C-alpha positions as a printed NumPy array, in Angstrom:
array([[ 19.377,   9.564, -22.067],
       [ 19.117,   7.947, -25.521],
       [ 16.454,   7.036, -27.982],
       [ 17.099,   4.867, -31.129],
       [ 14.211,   3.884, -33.897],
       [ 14.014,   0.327, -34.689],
       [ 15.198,   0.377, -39.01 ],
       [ 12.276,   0.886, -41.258],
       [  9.462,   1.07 , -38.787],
       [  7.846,   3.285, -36.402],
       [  8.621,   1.426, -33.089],
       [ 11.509,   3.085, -30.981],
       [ 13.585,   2.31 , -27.456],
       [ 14.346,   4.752, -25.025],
       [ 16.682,   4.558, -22.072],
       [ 16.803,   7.395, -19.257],
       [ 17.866,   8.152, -15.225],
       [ 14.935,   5.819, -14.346],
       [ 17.299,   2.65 , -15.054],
       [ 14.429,   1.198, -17.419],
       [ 14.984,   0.388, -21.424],
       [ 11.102,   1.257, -22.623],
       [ 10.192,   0.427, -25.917],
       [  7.282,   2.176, -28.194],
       [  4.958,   3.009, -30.472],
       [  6.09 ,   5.86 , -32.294],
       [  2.453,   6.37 , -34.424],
       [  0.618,   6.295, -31.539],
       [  2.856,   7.72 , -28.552],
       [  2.132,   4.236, -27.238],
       [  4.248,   2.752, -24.53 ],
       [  4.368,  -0.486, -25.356],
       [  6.72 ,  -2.442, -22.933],
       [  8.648,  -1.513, -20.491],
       [ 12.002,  -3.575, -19.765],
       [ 13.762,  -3.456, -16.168],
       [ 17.711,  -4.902, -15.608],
       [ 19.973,  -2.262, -14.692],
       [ 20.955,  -0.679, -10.983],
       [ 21.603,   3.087, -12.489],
       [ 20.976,   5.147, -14.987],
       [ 20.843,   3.905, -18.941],
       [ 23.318,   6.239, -20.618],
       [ 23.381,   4.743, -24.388],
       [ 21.502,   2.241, -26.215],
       [ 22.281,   0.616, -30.026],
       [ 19.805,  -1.339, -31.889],
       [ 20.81 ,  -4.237, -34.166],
       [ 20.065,  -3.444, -37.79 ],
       [ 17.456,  -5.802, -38.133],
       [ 15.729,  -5.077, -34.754],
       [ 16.34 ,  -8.008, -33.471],
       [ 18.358,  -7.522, -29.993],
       [ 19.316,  -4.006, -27.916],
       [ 22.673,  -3.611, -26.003],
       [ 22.415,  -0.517, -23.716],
       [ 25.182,   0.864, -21.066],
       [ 24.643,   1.999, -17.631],
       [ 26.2  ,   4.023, -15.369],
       [ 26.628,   0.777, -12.827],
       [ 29.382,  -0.023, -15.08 ],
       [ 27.226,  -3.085, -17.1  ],
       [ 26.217,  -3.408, -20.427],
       [ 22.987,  -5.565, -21.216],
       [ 21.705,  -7.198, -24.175],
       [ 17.951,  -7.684, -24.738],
       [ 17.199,  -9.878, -27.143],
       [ 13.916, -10.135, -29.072],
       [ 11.685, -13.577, -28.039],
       [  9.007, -15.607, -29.859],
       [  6.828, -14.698, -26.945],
       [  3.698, -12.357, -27.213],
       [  3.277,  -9.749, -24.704],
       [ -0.653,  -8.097, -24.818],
       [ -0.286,  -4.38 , -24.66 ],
       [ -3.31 ,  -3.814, -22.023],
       [ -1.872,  -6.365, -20.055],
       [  1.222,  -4.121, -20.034],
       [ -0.901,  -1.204, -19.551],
       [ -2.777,  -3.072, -16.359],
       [  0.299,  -4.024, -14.722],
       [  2.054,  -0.381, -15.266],
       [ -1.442,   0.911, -13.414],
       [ -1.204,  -1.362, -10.549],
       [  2.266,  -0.197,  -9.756],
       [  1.51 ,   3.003, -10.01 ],
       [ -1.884,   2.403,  -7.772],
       [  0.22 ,   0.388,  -4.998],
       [  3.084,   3.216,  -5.185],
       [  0.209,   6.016,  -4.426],
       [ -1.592,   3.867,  -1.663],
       [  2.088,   3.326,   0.048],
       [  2.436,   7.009,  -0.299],
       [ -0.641,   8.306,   0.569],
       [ -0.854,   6.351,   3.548],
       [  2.354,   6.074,   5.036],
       [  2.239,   8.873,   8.346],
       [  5.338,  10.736,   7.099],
       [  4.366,  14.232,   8.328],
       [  3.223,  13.369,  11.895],
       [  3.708,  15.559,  14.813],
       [  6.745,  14.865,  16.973],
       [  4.203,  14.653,  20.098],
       [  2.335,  12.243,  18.479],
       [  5.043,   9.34 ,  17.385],
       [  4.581,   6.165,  19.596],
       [  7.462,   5.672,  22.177],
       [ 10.547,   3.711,  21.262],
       [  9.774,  -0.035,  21.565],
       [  5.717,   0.6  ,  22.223],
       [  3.257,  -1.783,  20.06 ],
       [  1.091,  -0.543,  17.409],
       [ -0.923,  -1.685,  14.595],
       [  1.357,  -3.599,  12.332],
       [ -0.36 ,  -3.663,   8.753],
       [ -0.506,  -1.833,   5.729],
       [ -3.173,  -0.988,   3.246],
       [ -3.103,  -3.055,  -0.027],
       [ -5.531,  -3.314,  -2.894],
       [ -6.754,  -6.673,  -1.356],
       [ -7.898,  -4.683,   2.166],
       [ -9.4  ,  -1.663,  -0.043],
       [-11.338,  -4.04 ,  -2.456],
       [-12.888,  -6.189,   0.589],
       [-13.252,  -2.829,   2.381],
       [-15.279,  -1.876,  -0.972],
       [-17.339,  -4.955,  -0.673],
       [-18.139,  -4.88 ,   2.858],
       [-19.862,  -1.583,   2.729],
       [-21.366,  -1.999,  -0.404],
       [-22.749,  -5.339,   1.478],
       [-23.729,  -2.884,   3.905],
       [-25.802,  -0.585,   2.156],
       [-27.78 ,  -3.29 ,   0.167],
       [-28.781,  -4.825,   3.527],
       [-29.788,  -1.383,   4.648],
       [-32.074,  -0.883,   1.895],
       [-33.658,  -4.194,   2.222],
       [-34.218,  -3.75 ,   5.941],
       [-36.394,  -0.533,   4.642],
       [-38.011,  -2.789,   2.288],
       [-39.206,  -5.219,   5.535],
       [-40.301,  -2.689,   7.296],
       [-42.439,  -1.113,   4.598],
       [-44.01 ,  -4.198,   3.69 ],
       [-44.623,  -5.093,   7.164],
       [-46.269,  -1.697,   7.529],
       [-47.842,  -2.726,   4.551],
       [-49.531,  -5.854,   6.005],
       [-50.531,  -3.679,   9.06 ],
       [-52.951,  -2.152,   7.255],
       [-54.289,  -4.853,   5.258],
       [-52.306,  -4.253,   2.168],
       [-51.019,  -8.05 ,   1.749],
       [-48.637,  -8.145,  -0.888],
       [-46.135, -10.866,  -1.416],
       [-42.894,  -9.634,  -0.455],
       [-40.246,  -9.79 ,  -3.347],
       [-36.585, -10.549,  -1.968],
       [-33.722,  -8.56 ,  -3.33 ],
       [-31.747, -10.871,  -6.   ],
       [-28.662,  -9.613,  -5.194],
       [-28.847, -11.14 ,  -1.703],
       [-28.737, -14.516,  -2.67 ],
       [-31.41 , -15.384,  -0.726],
       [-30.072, -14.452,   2.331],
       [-31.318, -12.227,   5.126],
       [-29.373,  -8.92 ,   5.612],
       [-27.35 , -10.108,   8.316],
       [-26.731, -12.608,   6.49 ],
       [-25.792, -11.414,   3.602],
       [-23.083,  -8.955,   5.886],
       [-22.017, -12.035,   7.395],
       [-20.943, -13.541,   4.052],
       [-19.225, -10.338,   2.742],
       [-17.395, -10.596,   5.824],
       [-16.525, -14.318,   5.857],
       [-15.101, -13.964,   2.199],
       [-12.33 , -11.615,   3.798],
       [ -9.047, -13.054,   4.412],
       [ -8.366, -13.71 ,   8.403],
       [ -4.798, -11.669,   7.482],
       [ -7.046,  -8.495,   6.206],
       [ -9.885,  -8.423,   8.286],
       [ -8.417,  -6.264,  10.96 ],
       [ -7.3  ,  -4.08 ,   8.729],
       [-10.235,  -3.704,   6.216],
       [-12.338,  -3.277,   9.382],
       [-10.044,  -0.216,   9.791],
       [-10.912,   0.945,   6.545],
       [-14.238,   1.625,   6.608],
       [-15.593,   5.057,   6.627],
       [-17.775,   6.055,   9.602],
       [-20.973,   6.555,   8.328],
       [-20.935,   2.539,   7.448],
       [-20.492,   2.027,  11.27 ],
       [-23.829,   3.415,  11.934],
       [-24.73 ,   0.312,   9.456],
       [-22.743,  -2.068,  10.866]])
């Protein structure tokens, strides 16, 4: 609801309905940091003449000061974090059964699957299949070579680096193993179905 320039320089603050006090790069239309303290809406903001500290007033009746620290904060370290948020806030979202038929909602008191889908479970989800599919293609490879040696073409077979020296099933068995004992049920339910027919 308010936006004030920091004296002599390009960098501004900006307070709104979303209760946060965000401060930027004017030059670049850069959000640089993004500050959170108050329970409703940031009405009006002042900024000391020499930059130094920001009062702003809220409608939850408070009034904050944010004062300016020797401390560095790393802009794409902002810029990761604000992503993440915005990634868990769309999984939680996308995910979440809101718009289920009344036929199909479980019976009052009857168990289900408690668990939710993180960035952990999607990542080893990620991992497991792509574990998949490289054991897939080297279990092509052995059986091409061995075809190979069938008909007297003996060639030393090269092992996929990637592997680690493992066999396939191995190498699925490690992917797996690296999974938390809390995610594994649920990554498991993650996986698509053609990486079934791999599994």
């Amino acid at each position: 609801m308010d936006v004030q320039f920091v004296h002599n320089t390009h960098y501004m603050f900006s307070a709104g309905k979303d209760r946060l006090l965000k401060y930027w790069d004017a030059d670049k239309f850069e959000l640089l940091l993004t500050l959170e303290g108050h329970h409703a809406a940031v009405w009006c903001l002042a900024v000391s003449n020499r930059g130094d500290f920001v009062v702003t007033g809220s409608h939850d009746r408070s009034i904050r000061r944010w004062d300016r620290t020797e401390e560095p904060f790393f802009i794409e370290e902002e810029k990761e974090k604000r992503l993440e948020e915005i990634f868990e806030a769309y999984m939680d979202d996308t995910f979440e059964d809101r718009h289920v038929p009344k036929e199909e909602l479980p019976e009052e008191g009857a168990v289900a699957l408690a668990g939710k889908r993180t960035l952990e479970t999607l990542t080893a989800t990620d991992s497991i299949i792509d574990a998949l599919e490289v054991a897939e293609v080297e279990l092509k490879r052995i059986v091409e070579h061995e075809e190979e040696q069938a008909r007297g073409k003996v060639a030393e077979f090269q092992p996929n680096l990637i592997m680690l020296g493992l066999s396939p099933s191995g190498y699925v068995h490690r992917a797996l193993s690296n999974i938390s004992t809390n995610d594994l049920e649920q990554t498991l339910l993650l996986i698509e179905h053609y990486a079934w027919d791999l599994l």
